[in-house]
Tab-separated table of N, CA and C in Angstrom:
chain	number	residue	atom	x	y	z
A	239	MET	N	-23.576	-64.455	59.357
A	239	MET	CA	-24.901	-63.903	59.544
A	239	MET	C	-24.895	-62.693	60.483
A	240	SER	N	-24.080	-62.774	61.544
A	240	SER	CA	-24.050	-61.661	62.492
A	240	SER	C	-23.452	-60.410	61.854
A	241	ARG	N	-22.538	-60.564	60.902
A	241	ARG	CA	-21.969	-59.399	60.221
A	241	ARG	C	-23.045	-58.693	59.394
A	242	ILE	N	-23.885	-59.422	58.728
A	242	ILE	CA	-24.981	-58.842	57.939
A	242	ILE	C	-25.955	-58.125	58.872
A	243	LEU	N	-26.249	-58.710	60.017
A	243	LEU	CA	-27.139	-58.075	60.986
A	243	LEU	C	-26.540	-56.776	61.515
A	244	CYS	N	-25.251	-56.754	61.796
A	244	CYS	CA	-24.570	-55.530	62.267
A	244	CYS	C	-24.623	-54.434	61.207
A	245	ILE	N	-24.387	-54.773	59.950
A	245	ILE	CA	-24.446	-53.787	58.859
A	245	ILE	C	-25.866	-53.249	58.723
A	246	PHE	N	-26.853	-54.140	58.790
A	246	PHE	CA	-28.252	-53.725	58.698
A	246	PHE	C	-28.597	-52.754	59.833
A	247	LEU	N	-28.233	-53.089	61.063
A	247	LEU	CA	-28.512	-52.222	62.207
A	247	LEU	C	-27.798	-50.872	62.079
A	248	PHE	N	-26.566	-50.900	61.587
A	248	PHE	CA	-25.825	-49.664	61.374
A	248	PHE	C	-26.582	-48.739	60.420
A	249	TYR	N	-27.051	-49.270	59.288
A	249	TYR	CA	-27.795	-48.457	58.326
A	249	TYR	C	-29.127	-47.977	58.892
A	250	CYS	N	-29.771	-48.783	59.712
A	250	CYS	CA	-31.019	-48.354	60.353
A	250	CYS	C	-30.776	-47.170	61.285
A	251	VAL	N	-29.715	-47.263	62.085
A	251	VAL	CA	-29.389	-46.176	63.015
A	251	VAL	C	-29.054	-44.901	62.242
A	252	ILE	N	-28.260	-45.009	61.189
A	252	ILE	CA	-27.903	-43.842	60.377
A	252	ILE	C	-29.148	-43.219	59.755
A	253	THR	N	-30.035	-44.045	59.237
A	253	THR	CA	-31.272	-43.541	58.621
A	253	THR	C	-32.114	-42.801	59.649
A	254	ILE	N	-32.249	-43.349	60.834
A	254	ILE	CA	-33.038	-42.696	61.884
A	254	ILE	C	-32.402	-41.365	62.283
A	255	LEU	N	-31.111	-41.325	62.435
A	255	LEU	CA	-30.429	-40.080	62.788
A	255	LEU	C	-30.624	-39.014	61.714
A	256	ILE	N	-30.490	-39.393	60.461
A	256	ILE	CA	-30.656	-38.423	59.364
A	256	ILE	C	-32.076	-37.892	59.329
A	257	THR	N	-33.077	-38.736	59.500
A	257	THR	CA	-34.461	-38.264	59.447
A	257	THR	C	-34.815	-37.388	60.638
A	258	CYS	N	-34.094	-37.521	61.731
A	258	CYS	CA	-34.350	-36.656	62.891
A	258	CYS	C	-33.592	-35.341	62.808
A	259	ILE	N	-32.402	-35.337	62.249
A	259	ILE	CA	-31.551	-34.150	62.226
A	259	ILE	C	-31.885	-33.219	61.069
A	260	VAL	N	-32.092	-33.728	59.878
A	260	VAL	CA	-32.288	-32.890	58.695
A	260	VAL	C	-33.495	-31.968	58.819
A	261	PRO	N	-34.686	-32.432	59.253
A	261	PRO	CA	-35.806	-31.489	59.371
A	261	PRO	C	-35.544	-30.348	60.347
A	262	SER	N	-34.765	-30.584	61.387
A	262	SER	CA	-34.514	-29.522	62.358
A	262	SER	C	-33.579	-28.451	61.824
A	263	CYS	N	-32.922	-28.697	60.707
A	263	CYS	CA	-32.014	-27.711	60.132
A	263	CYS	C	-32.750	-26.606	59.384
A	264	THR	N	-34.036	-26.749	59.155
A	264	THR	CA	-34.759	-25.803	58.318
A	264	THR	C	-35.821	-25.022	59.078
A	265	SER	N	-35.769	-24.994	60.396
A	265	SER	CA	-36.899	-24.371	61.066
A	265	SER	C	-36.516	-23.666	62.354
A	266	ASP	N	-37.545	-23.005	62.883
A	266	ASP	CA	-37.521	-22.481	64.233
A	266	ASP	C	-36.526	-21.361	64.490
A	267	TYR	N	-36.659	-20.285	63.746
A	267	TYR	CA	-35.925	-19.061	64.035
A	267	TYR	C	-36.964	-17.987	64.315
A	268	SER	N	-36.758	-17.211	65.355
A	268	SER	CA	-37.664	-16.097	65.616
A	268	SER	C	-36.854	-14.886	66.054
A	269	GLN	N	-37.454	-13.716	65.837
A	269	GLN	CA	-36.806	-12.460	66.202
A	269	GLN	C	-37.850	-11.546	66.810
A	270	ASN	N	-37.573	-11.022	67.990
A	270	ASN	CA	-38.464	-10.091	68.667
A	270	ASN	C	-38.366	-8.737	67.969
A	271	LEU	N	-39.519	-8.203	67.531
A	271	LEU	CA	-39.554	-6.914	66.837
A	271	LEU	C	-40.082	-5.788	67.729
A	272	GLY	N	-40.313	-6.078	68.993
A	272	GLY	CA	-40.794	-5.055	69.924
A	272	GLY	C	-42.304	-4.958	69.952
A	273	GLN	N	-42.835	-4.438	71.047
A	273	GLN	CA	-44.279	-4.249	71.246
A	273	GLN	C	-45.055	-5.554	71.026
A	274	LYS	N	-44.444	-6.671	71.405
A	274	LYS	CA	-45.037	-8.010	71.305
A	274	LYS	C	-45.247	-8.499	69.870
A	275	TYR	N	-44.477	-7.964	68.930
A	275	TYR	CA	-44.478	-8.483	67.557
A	275	TYR	C	-43.240	-9.349	67.347
A	276	VAL	N	-43.414	-10.434	66.617
A	276	VAL	CA	-42.352	-11.412	66.415
A	276	VAL	C	-42.312	-11.826	64.951
A	277	TYR	N	-41.091	-11.908	64.411
A	277	TYR	CA	-40.882	-12.524	63.101
A	277	TYR	C	-40.561	-13.992	63.353
A	278	ARG	N	-41.255	-14.881	62.642
A	278	ARG	CA	-41.032	-16.317	62.812
A	278	ARG	C	-40.724	-16.941	61.458
A	279	ASP	N	-39.643	-17.709	61.425
A	279	ASP	CA	-39.245	-18.458	60.235
A	279	ASP	C	-39.228	-19.930	60.617
A	280	GLU	N	-40.178	-20.668	60.075
A	280	GLU	CA	-40.253	-22.094	60.375
A	280	GLU	C	-39.725	-22.933	59.217
A	281	GLY	N	-38.955	-22.310	58.350
A	281	GLY	CA	-38.389	-23.038	57.219
A	281	GLY	C	-39.311	-22.995	56.015
A	282	GLY	N	-38.733	-23.232	54.858
A	282	GLY	CA	-39.526	-23.210	53.634
A	282	GLY	C	-40.180	-21.864	53.426
A	283	ARG	N	-41.470	-21.872	53.148
A	283	ARG	CA	-42.201	-20.629	52.897
A	283	ARG	C	-42.973	-20.142	54.117
A	284	ILE	N	-42.718	-20.726	55.286
A	284	ILE	CA	-43.420	-20.313	56.501
A	284	ILE	C	-42.586	-19.252	57.211
A	285	LYS	N	-42.760	-18.013	56.761
A	285	LYS	CA	-42.081	-16.855	57.340
A	285	LYS	C	-43.149	-15.789	57.529
A	286	GLU	N	-43.397	-15.402	58.770
A	286	GLU	CA	-44.501	-14.492	59.052
A	286	GLU	C	-44.157	-13.570	60.204
A	287	ILE	N	-44.945	-12.507	60.342
A	287	ILE	CA	-44.838	-11.585	61.467
A	287	ILE	C	-46.178	-11.613	62.172
A	288	PHE	N	-46.147	-11.808	63.485
A	288	PHE	CA	-47.405	-11.888	64.216
A	288	PHE	C	-47.287	-11.178	65.555
A	289	SER	N	-48.448	-10.896	66.116
A	289	SER	CA	-48.522	-10.282	67.440
A	289	SER	C	-48.723	-11.378	68.477
A	290	GLN	N	-48.090	-11.229	69.614
A	290	GLN	CA	-48.296	-12.170	70.706
A	290	GLN	C	-49.558	-11.852	71.499
A	291	GLU	N	-50.209	-10.748	71.177
A	291	GLU	CA	-51.484	-10.392	71.791
A	291	GLU	C	-52.573	-11.290	71.202
A	292	SER	N	-53.537	-11.678	72.011
A	292	SER	CA	-54.580	-12.591	71.533
A	292	SER	C	-55.434	-11.970	70.425
A	293	ASP	N	-55.592	-10.659	70.447
A	293	ASP	CA	-56.397	-9.998	69.414
A	293	ASP	C	-55.517	-9.312	68.363
A	294	GLY	N	-54.233	-9.634	68.354
A	294	GLY	CA	-53.304	-8.979	67.439
A	294	GLY	C	-53.418	-9.497	66.010
A	295	GLU	N	-53.025	-8.650	65.098
A	295	GLU	CA	-53.028	-9.004	63.676
A	295	GLU	C	-51.671	-9.556	63.286
A	296	GLN	N	-51.569	-10.026	62.053
A	296	GLN	CA	-50.306	-10.563	61.570
A	296	GLN	C	-50.112	-10.251	60.098
A	297	ILE	N	-48.886	-10.476	59.656
A	297	ILE	CA	-48.573	-10.469	58.233
A	297	ILE	C	-48.321	-11.932	57.893
A	298	PRO	N	-49.205	-12.505	57.092
A	298	PRO	CA	-49.100	-13.945	56.833
A	298	PRO	C	-47.908	-14.291	55.951
A	299	ALA	N	-47.609	-15.574	55.902
A	299	ALA	CA	-46.521	-16.089	55.062
A	299	ALA	C	-46.799	-15.762	53.591
A	300	THR	N	-45.796	-15.494	52.884
A	300	THR	CA	-44.383	-15.597	53.124
A	300	THR	C	-43.769	-14.190	53.136
A	301	VAL	N	-43.259	-13.774	54.307
A	301	VAL	CA	-42.560	-12.494	54.431
A	301	VAL	C	-41.166	-12.689	53.843
A	302	ILE	N	-40.826	-11.874	52.835
A	302	ILE	CA	-39.528	-12.033	52.180
A	302	ILE	C	-38.518	-10.961	52.581
A	303	SER	N	-38.985	-9.894	53.228
A	303	SER	CA	-38.094	-8.839	53.699
A	303	SER	C	-38.861	-8.007	54.725
A	304	PHE	N	-38.147	-7.514	55.744
A	304	PHE	CA	-38.783	-6.624	56.705
A	304	PHE	C	-37.729	-5.740	57.353
A	305	ASP	N	-38.198	-4.653	57.935
A	305	ASP	CA	-37.357	-3.761	58.719
A	305	ASP	C	-38.255	-3.162	59.792
A	306	TYR	N	-37.660	-2.672	60.865
A	306	TYR	CA	-38.478	-2.152	61.958
A	306	TYR	C	-37.682	-1.176	62.812
A	307	ASN	N	-38.443	-0.382	63.550
A	307	ASN	CA	-37.884	0.478	64.585
A	307	ASN	C	-38.839	0.433	65.778
A	308	ARG	N	-38.759	1.392	66.662
A	308	ARG	CA	-39.627	1.368	67.857
A	308	ARG	C	-41.092	1.607	67.530
A	309	GLN	N	-41.374	2.275	66.395
A	309	GLN	CA	-42.758	2.651	66.077
A	309	GLN	C	-43.400	1.809	64.977
A	310	PHE	N	-42.603	1.332	64.014
A	310	PHE	CA	-43.157	0.699	62.824
A	310	PHE	C	-42.456	-0.608	62.486
A	311	ILE	N	-43.193	-1.438	61.765
A	311	ILE	CA	-42.619	-2.587	61.065
A	311	ILE	C	-43.080	-2.448	59.618
A	312	ILE	N	-42.153	-2.565	58.686
A	312	ILE	CA	-42.536	-2.608	57.280
A	312	ILE	C	-42.116	-3.970	56.738
A	313	ALA	N	-42.886	-4.463	55.777
A	313	ALA	CA	-42.588	-5.801	55.271
A	313	ALA	C	-42.988	-5.935	53.811
A	314	LYS	N	-42.261	-6.817	53.137
A	314	LYS	CA	-42.567	-7.224	51.766
A	314	LYS	C	-42.979	-8.693	51.850
A	315	GLN	N	-44.070	-9.044	51.165
A	315	GLN	CA	-44.634	-10.377	51.302
A	315	GLN	C	-45.076	-10.925	49.950
A	316	LYS	N	-44.850	-12.203	49.754
A	316	LYS	CA	-45.388	-12.942	48.602
A	316	LYS	C	-46.335	-13.973	49.181
A	317	PRO	N	-47.621	-13.907	48.850
A	317	PRO	CA	-48.604	-14.792	49.489
A	317	PRO	C	-48.272	-16.270	49.329
A	318	LYS	N	-48.466	-16.999	50.417
A	318	LYS	CA	-48.341	-18.456	50.395
A	318	LYS	C	-49.743	-19.013	50.188
A	319	ILE	N	-49.921	-19.704	49.087
A	319	ILE	CA	-51.215	-20.280	48.752
A	319	ILE	C	-51.023	-21.785	48.624
A	320	PRO	N	-51.877	-22.609	49.201
A	320	PRO	CA	-53.059	-22.199	49.964
A	320	PRO	C	-52.662	-21.582	51.303
A	321	GLN	N	-53.530	-20.710	51.754
A	321	GLN	CA	-53.297	-20.017	53.016
A	321	GLN	C	-53.410	-20.997	54.169
A	322	ASP	N	-52.593	-20.816	55.192
A	322	ASP	CA	-52.611	-21.688	56.356
A	322	ASP	C	-53.977	-21.600	57.046
A	323	PRO	N	-54.619	-22.720	57.317
A	323	PRO	CA	-55.942	-22.680	57.960
A	323	PRO	C	-55.917	-22.141	59.388
A	324	LEU	N	-54.727	-21.996	59.990
A	324	LEU	CA	-54.648	-21.461	61.350
A	324	LEU	C	-54.865	-19.955	61.416
A	325	TYR	N	-54.736	-19.253	60.264
A	325	TYR	CA	-55.006	-17.813	60.271
A	325	TYR	C	-56.492	-17.601	60.520
A	326	GLU	N	-56.785	-16.645	61.396
A	326	GLU	CA	-58.178	-16.402	61.771
A	326	GLU	C	-58.973	-15.710	60.675
A	327	LYS	N	-58.289	-15.026	59.786
A	327	LYS	CA	-59.013	-14.359	58.706
A	327	LYS	C	-58.429	-14.752	57.365
A	328	GLU	N	-59.236	-14.627	56.356
A	328	GLU	CA	-58.767	-14.924	55.005
A	328	GLU	C	-58.274	-13.624	54.377
A	329	TYR	N	-57.046	-13.640	53.909
A	329	TYR	CA	-56.457	-12.453	53.311
A	329	TYR	C	-56.772	-12.441	51.819
A	330	LEU	N	-57.197	-11.278	51.333
A	330	LEU	CA	-57.525	-11.113	49.923
A	330	LEU	C	-56.404	-10.351	49.236
A	331	TYR	N	-56.011	-10.822	48.084
A	331	TYR	CA	-54.916	-10.225	47.328
A	331	TYR	C	-55.457	-9.705	46.005
A	332	PRO	N	-55.799	-8.407	45.954
A	332	PRO	CA	-56.489	-7.853	44.779
A	332	PRO	C	-55.676	-7.888	43.486
A	333	LEU	N	-54.351	-7.943	43.575
A	333	LEU	CA	-53.524	-7.975	42.367
A	333	LEU	C	-53.112	-9.392	41.994
A	334	GLY	N	-53.677	-10.397	42.669
A	334	GLY	CA	-53.350	-11.789	42.393
A	334	GLY	C	-52.305	-12.323	43.352
A	335	VAL	N	-52.203	-13.644	43.424
A	335	VAL	CA	-51.298	-14.273	44.395
A	335	VAL	C	-49.861	-14.360	43.906
A	336	ASP	N	-49.607	-14.010	42.651
A	336	ASP	CA	-48.238	-14.036	42.122
A	336	ASP	C	-47.564	-12.675	42.205
A	337	THR	N	-48.131	-11.778	42.986
A	337	THR	CA	-47.639	-10.413	43.116
A	337	THR	C	-46.997	-10.224	44.492
A	338	VAL	N	-46.019	-9.349	44.572
A	338	VAL	CA	-45.414	-8.982	45.861
A	338	VAL	C	-46.271	-7.882	46.481
A	339	TYR	N	-46.543	-8.021	47.765
A	339	TYR	CA	-47.343	-7.043	48.501
A	339	TYR	C	-46.515	-6.418	49.620
A	340	TYR	N	-46.989	-5.283	50.106
A	340	TYR	CA	-46.284	-4.511	51.126
A	340	TYR	C	-47.209	-4.273	52.308
A	341	TRP	N	-46.615	-4.162	53.478
A	341	TRP	CA	-47.366	-4.031	54.725
A	341	TRP	C	-46.679	-3.014	55.638
A	342	ILE	N	-47.482	-2.373	56.482
A	342	ILE	CA	-46.974	-1.501	57.546
A	342	ILE	C	-47.713	-1.869	58.827
A	343	ILE	N	-46.959	-2.028	59.895
A	343	ILE	CA	-47.557	-2.198	61.221
A	343	ILE	C	-47.195	-0.968	62.045
A	344	ILE	N	-48.224	-0.307	62.566
A	344	ILE	CA	-48.029	0.800	63.504
A	344	ILE	C	-48.145	0.158	64.887
A	345	LYS	N	-47.010	-0.074	65.511
A	345	LYS	CA	-46.950	-0.937	66.686
A	345	LYS	C	-47.771	-0.424	67.869
A	346	LYS	N	-47.651	0.845	68.188
A	346	LYS	CA	-48.312	1.371	69.383
A	346	LYS	C	-49.838	1.225	69.305
A	347	GLU	N	-50.381	1.429	68.105
A	347	GLU	CA	-51.836	1.333	67.928
A	347	GLU	C	-52.293	-0.057	67.482
A	348	HIS	N	-51.344	-0.970	67.240
A	348	HIS	CA	-51.653	-2.316	66.744
A	348	HIS	C	-52.469	-2.262	65.452
A	349	ILE	N	-52.063	-1.357	64.564
A	349	ILE	CA	-52.718	-1.232	63.255
A	349	ILE	C	-51.850	-1.922	62.217
A	350	VAL	N	-52.462	-2.789	61.429
A	350	VAL	CA	-51.763	-3.473	60.350
A	350	VAL	C	-52.391	-3.024	59.037
A	351	LEU	N	-51.559	-2.408	58.185
A	351	LEU	CA	-52.010	-1.938	56.874
A	351	LEU	C	-51.461	-2.882	55.813
A	352	GLY	N	-52.313	-3.472	55.027
A	352	GLY	CA	-51.879	-4.366	53.974
A	352	GLY	C	-52.893	-5.471	53.764
A	353	PRO	N	-52.737	-6.183	52.709
A	353	PRO	CA	-51.693	-6.097	51.686
A	353	PRO	C	-51.906	-4.895	50.773
A	354	MET	N	-50.786	-4.272	50.360
A	354	MET	CA	-50.833	-3.073	49.512
A	354	MET	C	-49.894	-3.234	48.323
A	355	SER	N	-50.213	-2.513	47.264
A	355	SER	CA	-49.291	-2.394	46.135
A	355	SER	C	-48.128	-1.498	46.553
A	356	LEU	N	-47.086	-1.455	45.750
A	356	LEU	CA	-45.941	-0.600	46.069
A	356	LEU	C	-46.356	0.866	46.113
A	357	ASP	N	-47.195	1.315	45.189
A	357	ASP	CA	-47.653	2.718	45.189
A	357	ASP	C	-48.451	3.041	46.455
A	358	ALA	N	-49.370	2.148	46.837
A	358	ALA	CA	-50.166	2.370	48.046
A	358	ALA	C	-49.279	2.354	49.287
A	359	PHE	N	-48.286	1.480	49.299
A	359	PHE	CA	-47.327	1.394	50.402
A	359	PHE	C	-46.559	2.709	50.540
A	360	ASN	N	-46.054	3.230	49.428
A	360	ASN	CA	-45.308	4.494	49.477
A	360	ASN	C	-46.192	5.641	49.942
A	361	ASP	N	-47.449	5.669	49.506
A	361	ASP	CA	-48.390	6.694	49.975
A	361	ASP	C	-48.639	6.566	51.477
A	362	ALA	N	-48.795	5.325	51.960
A	362	ALA	CA	-49.042	5.093	53.391
A	362	ALA	C	-47.815	5.480	54.222
A	363	LYS	N	-46.614	5.230	53.696
A	363	LYS	CA	-45.403	5.626	54.414
A	363	LYS	C	-45.389	7.137	54.637
A	364	VAL	N	-45.788	7.889	53.632
A	364	VAL	CA	-45.841	9.354	53.762
A	364	VAL	C	-46.938	9.754	54.750
A	365	LYS	N	-48.119	9.178	54.585
A	365	LYS	CA	-49.268	9.526	55.425
A	365	LYS	C	-48.989	9.274	56.914
A	366	TYR	N	-48.332	8.146	57.234
A	366	TYR	CA	-48.097	7.779	58.630
A	366	TYR	C	-46.699	8.150	59.128
A	367	HIS	N	-45.951	8.883	58.303
A	367	HIS	CA	-44.628	9.391	58.672
A	367	HIS	C	-43.645	8.266	59.023
A	368	VAL	N	-43.633	7.220	58.193
A	368	VAL	CA	-42.668	6.139	58.368
A	368	VAL	C	-41.304	6.665	57.911
A	369	PRO	N	-40.281	6.573	58.741
A	369	PRO	CA	-38.986	7.140	58.373
A	369	PRO	C	-38.363	6.436	57.170
A	370	ASN	N	-37.640	7.211	56.372
A	370	ASN	CA	-37.001	6.678	55.170
A	370	ASN	C	-35.840	5.739	55.461
A	371	ASP	N	-35.347	5.721	56.699
A	371	ASP	CA	-34.251	4.795	56.995
A	371	ASP	C	-34.721	3.351	57.168
A	372	LEU	N	-36.036	3.143	57.227
A	372	LEU	CA	-36.553	1.764	57.190
A	372	LEU	C	-36.608	1.341	55.745
A	373	LYS	N	-35.915	0.259	55.402
A	373	LYS	CA	-35.774	-0.148	54.007
A	373	LYS	C	-36.053	-1.637	53.855
A	374	LEU	N	-36.554	-1.984	52.665
A	374	LEU	CA	-36.806	-3.380	52.303
A	374	LEU	C	-35.865	-3.806	51.208
A	375	ASP	N	-35.423	-5.052	51.260
A	375	ASP	CA	-34.570	-5.601	50.192
A	375	ASP	C	-35.383	-5.827	48.933
């Protein structure tokens, strides 16, 4: 009987360890993008860029590519639907939620442009003098 109890306890301990370790393998990566902007990857489709300022804007999940320098952040995003209720505003996607959208953050002025189509994004890059060395995958 004690051997069966030892085997049972062993499997319980292994199960508890696996349920604690596996979820932590998919989350909690962040990267400082300057001017109090941060890229956060919490695993799955929770990948976003946000401002640490209380009145700052963000690029909601799911950010699939980004690049940045001292002045700008550019990003490619596929909307995560349903939208997280923690976002203070509801983002509207005029081309539908199955479309890839583009964003520009002008860091010094805390201006967030987006969501935009690729054509609108390219026009905005020219208008705001975003350097061509910033590239998206």
